[in-house]
Short mmCIF file of C-alpha atoms in Angstrom, two decimals:
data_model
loop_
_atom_site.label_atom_id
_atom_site.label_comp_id
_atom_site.label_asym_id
_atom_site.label_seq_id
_atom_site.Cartn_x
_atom_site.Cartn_y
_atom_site.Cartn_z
CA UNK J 28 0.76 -6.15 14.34
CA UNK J 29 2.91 -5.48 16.91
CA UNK J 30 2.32 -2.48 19.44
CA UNK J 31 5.34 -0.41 18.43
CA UNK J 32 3.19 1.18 15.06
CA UNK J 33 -0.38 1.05 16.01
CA UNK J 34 -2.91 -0.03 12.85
CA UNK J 35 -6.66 0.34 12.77
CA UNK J 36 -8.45 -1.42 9.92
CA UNK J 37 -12.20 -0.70 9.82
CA UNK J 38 -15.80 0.94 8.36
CA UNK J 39 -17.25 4.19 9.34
CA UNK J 40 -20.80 4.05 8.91
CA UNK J 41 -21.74 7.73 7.15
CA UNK J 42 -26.00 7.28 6.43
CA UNK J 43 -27.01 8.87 3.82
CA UNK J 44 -24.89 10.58 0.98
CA UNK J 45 -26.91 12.56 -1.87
CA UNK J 46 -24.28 12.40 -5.02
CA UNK J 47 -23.64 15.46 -7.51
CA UNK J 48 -26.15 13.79 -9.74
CA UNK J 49 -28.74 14.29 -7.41
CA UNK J 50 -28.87 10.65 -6.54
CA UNK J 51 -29.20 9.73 -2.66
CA UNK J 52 -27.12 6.28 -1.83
CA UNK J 53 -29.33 5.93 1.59
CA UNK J 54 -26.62 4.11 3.43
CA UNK J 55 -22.97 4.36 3.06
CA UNK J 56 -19.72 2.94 4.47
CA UNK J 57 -16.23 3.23 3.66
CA UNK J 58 -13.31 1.26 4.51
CA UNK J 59 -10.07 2.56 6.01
CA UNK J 60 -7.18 1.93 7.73
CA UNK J 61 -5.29 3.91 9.90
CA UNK J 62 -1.78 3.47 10.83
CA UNK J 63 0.96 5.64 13.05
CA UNK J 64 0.43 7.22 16.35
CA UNK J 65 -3.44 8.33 17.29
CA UNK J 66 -2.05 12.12 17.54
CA UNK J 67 0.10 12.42 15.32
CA UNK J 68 -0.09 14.72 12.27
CA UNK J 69 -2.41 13.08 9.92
CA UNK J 70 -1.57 12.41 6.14
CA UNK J 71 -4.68 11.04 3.41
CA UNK J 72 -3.60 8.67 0.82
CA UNK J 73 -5.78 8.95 -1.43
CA UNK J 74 -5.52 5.52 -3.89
CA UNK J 75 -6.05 4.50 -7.77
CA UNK J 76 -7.88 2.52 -9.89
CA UNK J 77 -7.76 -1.07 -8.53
CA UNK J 78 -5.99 0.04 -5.43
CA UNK J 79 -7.43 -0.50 -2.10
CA UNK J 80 -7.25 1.39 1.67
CA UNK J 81 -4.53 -0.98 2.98
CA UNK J 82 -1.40 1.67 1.85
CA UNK J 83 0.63 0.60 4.59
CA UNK J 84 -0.50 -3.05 5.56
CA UNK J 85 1.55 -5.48 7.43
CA UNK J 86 4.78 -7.20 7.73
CA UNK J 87 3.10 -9.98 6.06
CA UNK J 88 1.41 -8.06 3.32
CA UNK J 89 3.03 -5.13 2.68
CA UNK J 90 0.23 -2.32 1.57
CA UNK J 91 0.50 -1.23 -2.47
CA UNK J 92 2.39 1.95 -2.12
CA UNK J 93 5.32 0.40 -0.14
CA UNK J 94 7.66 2.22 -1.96
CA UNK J 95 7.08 5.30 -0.41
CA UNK J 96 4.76 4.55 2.28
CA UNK J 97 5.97 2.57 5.50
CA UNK J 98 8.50 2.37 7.80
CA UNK J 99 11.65 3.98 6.72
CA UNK J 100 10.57 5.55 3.64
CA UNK J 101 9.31 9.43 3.22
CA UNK J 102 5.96 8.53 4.68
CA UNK J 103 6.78 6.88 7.80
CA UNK J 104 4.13 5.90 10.03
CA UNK J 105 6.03 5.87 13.24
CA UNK J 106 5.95 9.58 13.09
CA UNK J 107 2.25 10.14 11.04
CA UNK J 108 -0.68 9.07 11.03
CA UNK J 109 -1.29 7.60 7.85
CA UNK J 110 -5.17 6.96 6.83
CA UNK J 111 -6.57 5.73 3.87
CA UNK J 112 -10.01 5.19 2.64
CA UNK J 113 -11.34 2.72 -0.21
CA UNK J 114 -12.92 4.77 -2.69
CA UNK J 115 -17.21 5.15 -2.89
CA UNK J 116 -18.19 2.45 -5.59
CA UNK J 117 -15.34 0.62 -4.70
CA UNK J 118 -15.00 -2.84 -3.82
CA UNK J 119 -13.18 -3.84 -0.56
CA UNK J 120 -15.65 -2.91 2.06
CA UNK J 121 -16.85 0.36 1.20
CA UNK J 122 -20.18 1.32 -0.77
CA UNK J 123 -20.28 0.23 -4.19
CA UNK J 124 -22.02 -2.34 -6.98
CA UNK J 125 -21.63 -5.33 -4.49
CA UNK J 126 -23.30 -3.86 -1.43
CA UNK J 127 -26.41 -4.38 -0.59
CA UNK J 128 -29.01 -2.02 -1.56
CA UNK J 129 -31.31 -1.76 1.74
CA UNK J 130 -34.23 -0.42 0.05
CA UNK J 131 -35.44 -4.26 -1.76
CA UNK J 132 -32.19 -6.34 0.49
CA UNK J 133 -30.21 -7.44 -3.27
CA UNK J 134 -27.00 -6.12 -4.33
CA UNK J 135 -26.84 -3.04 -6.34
CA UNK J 136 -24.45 -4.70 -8.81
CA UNK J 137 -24.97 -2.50 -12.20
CA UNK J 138 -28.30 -0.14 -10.64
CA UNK J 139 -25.26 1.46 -8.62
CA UNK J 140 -25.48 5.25 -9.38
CA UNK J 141 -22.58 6.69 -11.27
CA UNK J 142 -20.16 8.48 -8.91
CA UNK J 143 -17.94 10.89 -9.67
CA UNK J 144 -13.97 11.99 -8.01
CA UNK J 145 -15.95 14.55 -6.46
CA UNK J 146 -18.37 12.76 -4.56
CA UNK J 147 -15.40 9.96 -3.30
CA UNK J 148 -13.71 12.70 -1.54
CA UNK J 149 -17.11 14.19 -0.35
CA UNK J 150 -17.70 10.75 1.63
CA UNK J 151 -13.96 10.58 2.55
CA UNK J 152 -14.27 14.29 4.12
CA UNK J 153 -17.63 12.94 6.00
CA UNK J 154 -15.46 9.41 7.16
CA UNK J 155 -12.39 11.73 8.72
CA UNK J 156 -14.50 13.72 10.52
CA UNK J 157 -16.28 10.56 12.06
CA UNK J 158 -12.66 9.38 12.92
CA UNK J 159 -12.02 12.27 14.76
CA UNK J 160 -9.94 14.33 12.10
CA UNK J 161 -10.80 18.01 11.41
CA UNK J 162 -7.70 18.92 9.61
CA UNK J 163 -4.57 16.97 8.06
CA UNK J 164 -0.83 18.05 6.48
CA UNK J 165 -1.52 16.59 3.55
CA UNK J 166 -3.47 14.90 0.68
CA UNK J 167 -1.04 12.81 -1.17
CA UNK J 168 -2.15 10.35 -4.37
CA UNK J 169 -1.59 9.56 -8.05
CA UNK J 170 -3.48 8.81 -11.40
CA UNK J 171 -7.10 8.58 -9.77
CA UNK J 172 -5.64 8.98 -6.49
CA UNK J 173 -4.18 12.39 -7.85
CA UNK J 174 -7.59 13.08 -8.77
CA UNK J 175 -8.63 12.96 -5.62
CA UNK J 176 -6.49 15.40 -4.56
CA UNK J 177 -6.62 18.01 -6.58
CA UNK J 178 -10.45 17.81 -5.61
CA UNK J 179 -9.74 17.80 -2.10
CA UNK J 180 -7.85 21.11 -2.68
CA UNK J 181 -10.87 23.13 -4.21
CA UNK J 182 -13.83 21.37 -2.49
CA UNK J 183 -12.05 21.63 1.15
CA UNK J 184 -8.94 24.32 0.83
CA UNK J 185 -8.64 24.91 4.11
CA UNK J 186 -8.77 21.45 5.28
CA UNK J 187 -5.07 20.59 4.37
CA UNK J 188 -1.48 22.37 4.32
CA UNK J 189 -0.22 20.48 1.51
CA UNK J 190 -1.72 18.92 -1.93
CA UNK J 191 0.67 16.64 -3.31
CA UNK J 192 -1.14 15.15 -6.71
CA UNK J 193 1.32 13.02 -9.02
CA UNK J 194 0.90 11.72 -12.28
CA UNK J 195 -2.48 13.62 -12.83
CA UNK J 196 -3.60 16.41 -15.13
CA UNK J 197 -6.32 19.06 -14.44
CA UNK J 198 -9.01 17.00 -16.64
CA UNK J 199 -8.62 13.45 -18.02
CA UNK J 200 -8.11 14.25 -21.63
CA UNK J 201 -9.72 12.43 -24.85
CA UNK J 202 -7.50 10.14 -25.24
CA UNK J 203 -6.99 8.30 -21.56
CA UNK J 204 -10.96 8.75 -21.52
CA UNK J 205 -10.67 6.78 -25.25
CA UNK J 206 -8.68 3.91 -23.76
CA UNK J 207 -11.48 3.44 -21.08
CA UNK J 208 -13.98 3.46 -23.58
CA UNK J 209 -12.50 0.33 -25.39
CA UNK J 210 -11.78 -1.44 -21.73
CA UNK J 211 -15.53 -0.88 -20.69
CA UNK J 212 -16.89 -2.29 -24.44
CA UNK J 213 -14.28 -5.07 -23.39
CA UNK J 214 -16.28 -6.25 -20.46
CA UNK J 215 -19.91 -5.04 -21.66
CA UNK J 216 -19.39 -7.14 -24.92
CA UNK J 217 -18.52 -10.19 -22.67
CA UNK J 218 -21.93 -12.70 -22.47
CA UNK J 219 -20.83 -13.30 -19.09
CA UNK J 220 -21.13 -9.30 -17.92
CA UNK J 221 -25.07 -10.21 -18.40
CA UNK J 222 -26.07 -6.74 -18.08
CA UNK J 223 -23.98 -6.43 -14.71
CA UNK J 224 -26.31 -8.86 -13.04
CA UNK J 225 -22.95 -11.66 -13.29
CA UNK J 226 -23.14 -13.81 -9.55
CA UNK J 227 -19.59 -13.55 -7.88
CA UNK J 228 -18.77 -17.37 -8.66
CA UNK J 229 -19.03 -16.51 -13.10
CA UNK J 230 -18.08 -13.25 -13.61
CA UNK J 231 -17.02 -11.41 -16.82
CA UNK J 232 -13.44 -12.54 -16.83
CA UNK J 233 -12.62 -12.14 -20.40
CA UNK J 234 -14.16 -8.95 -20.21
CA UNK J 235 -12.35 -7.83 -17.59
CA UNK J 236 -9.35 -9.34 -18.24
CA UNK J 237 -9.22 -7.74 -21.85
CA UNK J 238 -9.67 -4.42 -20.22
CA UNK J 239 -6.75 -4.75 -17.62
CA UNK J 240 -4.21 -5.76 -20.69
CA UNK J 241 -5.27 -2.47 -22.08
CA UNK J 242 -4.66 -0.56 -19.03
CA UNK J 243 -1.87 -2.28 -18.75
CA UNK J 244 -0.43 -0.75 -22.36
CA UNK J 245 -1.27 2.21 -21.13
CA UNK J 246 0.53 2.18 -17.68
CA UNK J 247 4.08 0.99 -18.77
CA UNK J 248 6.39 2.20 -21.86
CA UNK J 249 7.56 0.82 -25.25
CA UNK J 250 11.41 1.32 -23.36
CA UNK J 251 10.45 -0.15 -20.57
CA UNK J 252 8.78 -3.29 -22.72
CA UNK J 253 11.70 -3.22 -25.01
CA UNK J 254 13.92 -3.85 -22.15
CA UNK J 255 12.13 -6.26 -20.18
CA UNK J 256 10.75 -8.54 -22.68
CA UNK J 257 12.08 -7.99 -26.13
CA UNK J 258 11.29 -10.34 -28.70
CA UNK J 259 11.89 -13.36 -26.04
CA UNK J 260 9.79 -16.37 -26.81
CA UNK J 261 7.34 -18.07 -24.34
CA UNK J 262 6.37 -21.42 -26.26
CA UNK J 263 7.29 -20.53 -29.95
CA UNK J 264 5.98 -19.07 -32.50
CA UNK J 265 3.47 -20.50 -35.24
CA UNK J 266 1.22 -23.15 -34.43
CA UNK J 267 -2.05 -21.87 -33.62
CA UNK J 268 -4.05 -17.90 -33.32
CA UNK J 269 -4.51 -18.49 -29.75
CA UNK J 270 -0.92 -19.35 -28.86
CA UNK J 271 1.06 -17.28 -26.21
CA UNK J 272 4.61 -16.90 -28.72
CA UNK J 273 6.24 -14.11 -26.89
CA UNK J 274 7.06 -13.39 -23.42
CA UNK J 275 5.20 -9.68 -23.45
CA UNK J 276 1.93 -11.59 -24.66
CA UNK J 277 2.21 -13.87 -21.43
CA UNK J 278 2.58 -11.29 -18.99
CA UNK J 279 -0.72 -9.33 -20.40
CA UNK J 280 -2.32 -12.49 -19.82
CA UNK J 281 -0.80 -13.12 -16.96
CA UNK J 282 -1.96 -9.39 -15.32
CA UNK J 283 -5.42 -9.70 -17.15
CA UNK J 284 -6.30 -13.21 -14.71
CA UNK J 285 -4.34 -11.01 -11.59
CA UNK J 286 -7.36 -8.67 -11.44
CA UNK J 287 -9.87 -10.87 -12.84
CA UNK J 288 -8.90 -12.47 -9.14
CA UNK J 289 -8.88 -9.82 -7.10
CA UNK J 290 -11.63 -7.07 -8.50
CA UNK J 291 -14.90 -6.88 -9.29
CA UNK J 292 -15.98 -6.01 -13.06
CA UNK J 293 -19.05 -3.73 -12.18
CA UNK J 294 -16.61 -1.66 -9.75
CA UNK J 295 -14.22 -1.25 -12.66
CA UNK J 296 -16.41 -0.21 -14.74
CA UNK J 297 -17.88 2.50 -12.15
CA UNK J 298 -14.49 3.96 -11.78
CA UNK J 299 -13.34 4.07 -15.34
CA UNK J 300 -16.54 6.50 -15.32
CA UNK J 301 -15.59 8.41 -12.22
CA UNK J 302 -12.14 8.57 -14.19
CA UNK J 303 -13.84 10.03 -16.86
CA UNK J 304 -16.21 12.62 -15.09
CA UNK J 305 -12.60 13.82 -13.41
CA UNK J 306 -12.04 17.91 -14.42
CA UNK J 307 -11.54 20.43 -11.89
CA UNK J 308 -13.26 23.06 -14.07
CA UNK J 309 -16.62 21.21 -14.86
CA UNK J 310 -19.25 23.66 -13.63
CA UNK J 311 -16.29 26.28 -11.95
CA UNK J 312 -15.38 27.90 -15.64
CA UNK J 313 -13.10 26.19 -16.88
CA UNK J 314 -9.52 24.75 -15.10
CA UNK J 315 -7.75 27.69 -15.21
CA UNK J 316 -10.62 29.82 -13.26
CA UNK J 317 -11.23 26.82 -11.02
CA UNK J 318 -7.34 26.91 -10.29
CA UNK J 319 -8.00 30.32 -7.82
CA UNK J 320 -9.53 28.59 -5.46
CA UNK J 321 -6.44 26.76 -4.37
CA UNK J 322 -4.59 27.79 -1.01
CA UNK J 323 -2.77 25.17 0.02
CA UNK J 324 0.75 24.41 -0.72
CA UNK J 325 0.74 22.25 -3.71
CA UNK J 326 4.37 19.82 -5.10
CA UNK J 327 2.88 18.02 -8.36
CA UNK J 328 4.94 15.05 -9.49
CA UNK J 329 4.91 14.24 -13.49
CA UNK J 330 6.66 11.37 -14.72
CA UNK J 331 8.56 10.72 -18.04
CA UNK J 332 7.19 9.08 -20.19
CA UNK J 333 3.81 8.83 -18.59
CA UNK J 334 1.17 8.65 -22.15
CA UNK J 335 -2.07 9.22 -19.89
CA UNK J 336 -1.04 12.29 -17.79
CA UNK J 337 1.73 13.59 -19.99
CA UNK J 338 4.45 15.69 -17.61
CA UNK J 339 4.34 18.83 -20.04
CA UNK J 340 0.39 19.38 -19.01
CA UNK J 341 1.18 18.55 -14.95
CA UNK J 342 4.52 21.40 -15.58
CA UNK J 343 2.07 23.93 -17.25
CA UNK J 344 -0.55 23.03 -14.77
CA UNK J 345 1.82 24.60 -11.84
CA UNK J 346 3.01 27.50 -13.94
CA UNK J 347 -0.71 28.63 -14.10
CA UNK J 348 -0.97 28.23 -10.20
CA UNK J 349 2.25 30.22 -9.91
CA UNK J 350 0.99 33.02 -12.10
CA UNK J 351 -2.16 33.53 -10.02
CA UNK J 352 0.69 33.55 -6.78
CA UNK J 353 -0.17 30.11 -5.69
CA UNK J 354 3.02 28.23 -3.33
CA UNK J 355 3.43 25.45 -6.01
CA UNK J 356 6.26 23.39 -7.16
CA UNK J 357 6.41 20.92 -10.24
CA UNK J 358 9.22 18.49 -10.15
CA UNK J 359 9.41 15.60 -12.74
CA UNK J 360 10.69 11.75 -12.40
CA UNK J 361 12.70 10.16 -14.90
CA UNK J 362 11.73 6.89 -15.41
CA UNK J 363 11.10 3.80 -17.85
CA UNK J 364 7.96 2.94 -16.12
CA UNK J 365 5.83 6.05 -17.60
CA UNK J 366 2.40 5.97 -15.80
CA UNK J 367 3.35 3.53 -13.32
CA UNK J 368 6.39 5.16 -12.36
CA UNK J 369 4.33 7.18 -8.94
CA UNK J 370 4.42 3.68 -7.60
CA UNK J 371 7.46 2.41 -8.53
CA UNK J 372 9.80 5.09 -7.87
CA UNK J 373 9.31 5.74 -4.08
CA UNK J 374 12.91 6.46 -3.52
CA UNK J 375 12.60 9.52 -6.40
CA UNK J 376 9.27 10.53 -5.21
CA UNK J 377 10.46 10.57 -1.24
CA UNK J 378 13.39 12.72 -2.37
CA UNK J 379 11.15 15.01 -3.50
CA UNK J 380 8.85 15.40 -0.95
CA UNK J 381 12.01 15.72 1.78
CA UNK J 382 13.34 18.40 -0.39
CA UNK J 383 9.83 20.32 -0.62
CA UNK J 384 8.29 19.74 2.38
CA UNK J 385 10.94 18.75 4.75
CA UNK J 386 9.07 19.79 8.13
CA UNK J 387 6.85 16.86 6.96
CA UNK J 388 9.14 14.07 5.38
CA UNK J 389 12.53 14.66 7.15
CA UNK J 390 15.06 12.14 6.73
CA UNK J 391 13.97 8.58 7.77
CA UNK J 392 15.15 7.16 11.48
CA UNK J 393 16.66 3.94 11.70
CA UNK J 394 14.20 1.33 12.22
CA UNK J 395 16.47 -0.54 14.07
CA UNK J 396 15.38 0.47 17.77
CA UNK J 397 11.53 -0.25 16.94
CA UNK J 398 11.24 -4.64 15.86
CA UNK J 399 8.19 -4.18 14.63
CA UNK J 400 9.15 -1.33 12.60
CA UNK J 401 12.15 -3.20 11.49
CA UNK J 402 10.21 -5.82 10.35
CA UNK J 403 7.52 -4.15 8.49
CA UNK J 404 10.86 -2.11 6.68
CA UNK J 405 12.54 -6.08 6.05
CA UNK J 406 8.78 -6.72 4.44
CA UNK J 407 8.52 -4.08 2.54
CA UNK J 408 12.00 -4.34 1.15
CA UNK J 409 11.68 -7.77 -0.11
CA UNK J 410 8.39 -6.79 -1.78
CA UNK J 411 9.94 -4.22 -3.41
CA UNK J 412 13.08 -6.48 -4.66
CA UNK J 413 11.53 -9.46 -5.91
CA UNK J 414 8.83 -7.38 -7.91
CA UNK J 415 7.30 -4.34 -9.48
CA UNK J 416 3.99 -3.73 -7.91
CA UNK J 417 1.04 -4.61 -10.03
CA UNK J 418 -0.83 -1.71 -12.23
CA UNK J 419 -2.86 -0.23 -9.94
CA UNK J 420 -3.19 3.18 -12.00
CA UNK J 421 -6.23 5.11 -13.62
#
């Protein structure tokens, strides 16, 4: 990368981290990067499911919220300082199922404690302060991402100015914890899981790849599918059980082998948990109580559509905070893509954050008088015309 934006990508090294189980994971690391100017005000992305800490990435590989992070667009790291952490029981460099457990030298894999949203941003508080940061403007993520945040806000309120959670509800509710369910039976029903103890080379990839086209269902919209695929045919229809007829049945597939790729089936199957354990009133009586503890500015995003974190909860959500005399503002996206819709819509979402918190996301500078930054803005445009970004939600 050029040395117009400067970009960190590293571990911090934390030691010890005793979970809210109880459980002590002796030695823990987390991956970050860290883009924009070393004193600059700092924002937290906080990312989803199968998401990862490269938000911003390069002009070769454009990070996975490119939409609305990068140069030109509301979060702009010429003028932030944009840091990101992969998530505890994670797997792209920080602490989780495939890291070594140094107490007998062999990978955790499926002996990794359960974690829950609450002790991901405990390590993430512990890795800002070894990076230097004491305080940010804001904690910005959606779906688990969102969970994040909302955390952040309760277990740290003074460490922020503004909480910015979209497509999230206070608690996951029975029925996205019902969907995870049948994804984890997906991969524990697969011979190949092997009790978690899979090696990297054989892993559980009809498992796992069941459990992504699931997600998947979950994610997008019955408009959105209508419109995209229809009833188009892929190789015809009639021949066998196992054919792929339709167009819609080839891109399941086709997003099921994506992750099986990319992600680890044991890390999955920690965060659907973490996913599940997410409710800001467990142990603080109940969501609405736990909702006093707030005080910093908080603009929550809902999204049309969206089946897992319906907007109706997210809008009554707010009007609770505002009833107690919280500064919150709900504002809602229209948009085909339901769930998925916080990382497709960046332009929608950017609007929203210039109109709300202005002082933060003004208007975008041309990127014009900074090559680098022009280039990463040419990147990230391209990636965002020749495709919708993959599922990364939960």
């Amino acid at each position: 990368m050029g040395e117009s934006i400067r970009r960190v990508e590293g571990r911090v090294r934390l030691g010890p981290l005793t979970l809210e189980s109880g459980e002590v994971l002796p030695e823990v690391e987390l991956a970050y990067e860290d883009v924009g100017p070393a004193e600059a005000p700092v924002v937290l992305v906080c990312h989803a499911l199968t998401g990862s800490h490269r938000t911003v990435g390069t002009s070769a590989a454009p990070g996975w919220w490119h939409p609305l992070v990068g140069v030109g667009k509301a979060v702009d790291p010429r003028r932030l300082r944009v840091i990101t952490f992969n998530v505890l029981g994670g797997q792209d460099g920080s602490t989780g199922p495939r890291s070594i457990d140094p107490r007998n030298g062999r990978p955790y894999r499926a002996r990794f404690p359960f974690v829950t949203i609450r002790d991901m941003v405990r390590a993430q508080r512990l890795g800002l302060i070894e990076l230097g940061v004491n305080h940010v403007v804001a904690v910005i993520g959606g779906s688990m991402g969102g969970m994040q945040v909302l955390e952040w806000g309760l277990m740290y309120p003074d460490f922020m100015d503004l909480l910015v959670p979209l497509a999230v509800t206070p608690a996951t509710s029975a029925f996205a914890i019902a969907f995870n369910a049948v994804g984890r039976l997906a991969i524990t029903s697969d011979p190949a899981w092997r009790e978690g103890e899979y090696p990297e080379d054989d892993p559980p990839a009809v498992g796992l790849s069941l459990a992504r086209m699931i997600g998947v269902l979950t994610y997008r919209t019955p408009e959105q599918f209508a419109r995209r695929f229809g009833r188009s045919l892929k190789h015809g229809w009639g021949h066998d059980h196992r054919e792929v007829a339709f167009q819609v049945e080839s891109y399941l597939l086709y997003q099921g082998e994506k992750l099986v790729e990319r992600f680890d089936a044991n890390s999955y199957l920690y965060l659907l948990k973490a996913v599940d354990s997410h409710d800001i009133g467990r142990g603080r009586g109940g969501w609405r109580e736990a909702a006093r503890g707030y005080r910093a500015r908080i603009v929550a995003v809902g999204f049309r559509g969206d089946l897992l974190y319906p907007p109706e909860e997210i809008r009554s959500f707010v009007e609770h905070l505002r009833a107690l005399g919280k500064d919150a503002i709900y504002a809602e996206v229209a948009s085909e893509y339901g769930h998925d819709a916080f990382l497709v819509e960046g332009e929608q979402v950017g609007e929203i954050l210039r109109r709300h918190a202005p002082e933060l996301f003004p208007d975008p500078a041309p990127a014009s008088a900074d090559p680098e930054g022009a280039a990463l803005l040419a990147a990230s445009r391209s990636a965002s015309e020749k495709t919708v970004p993959s599922p990364i939600s939960g």
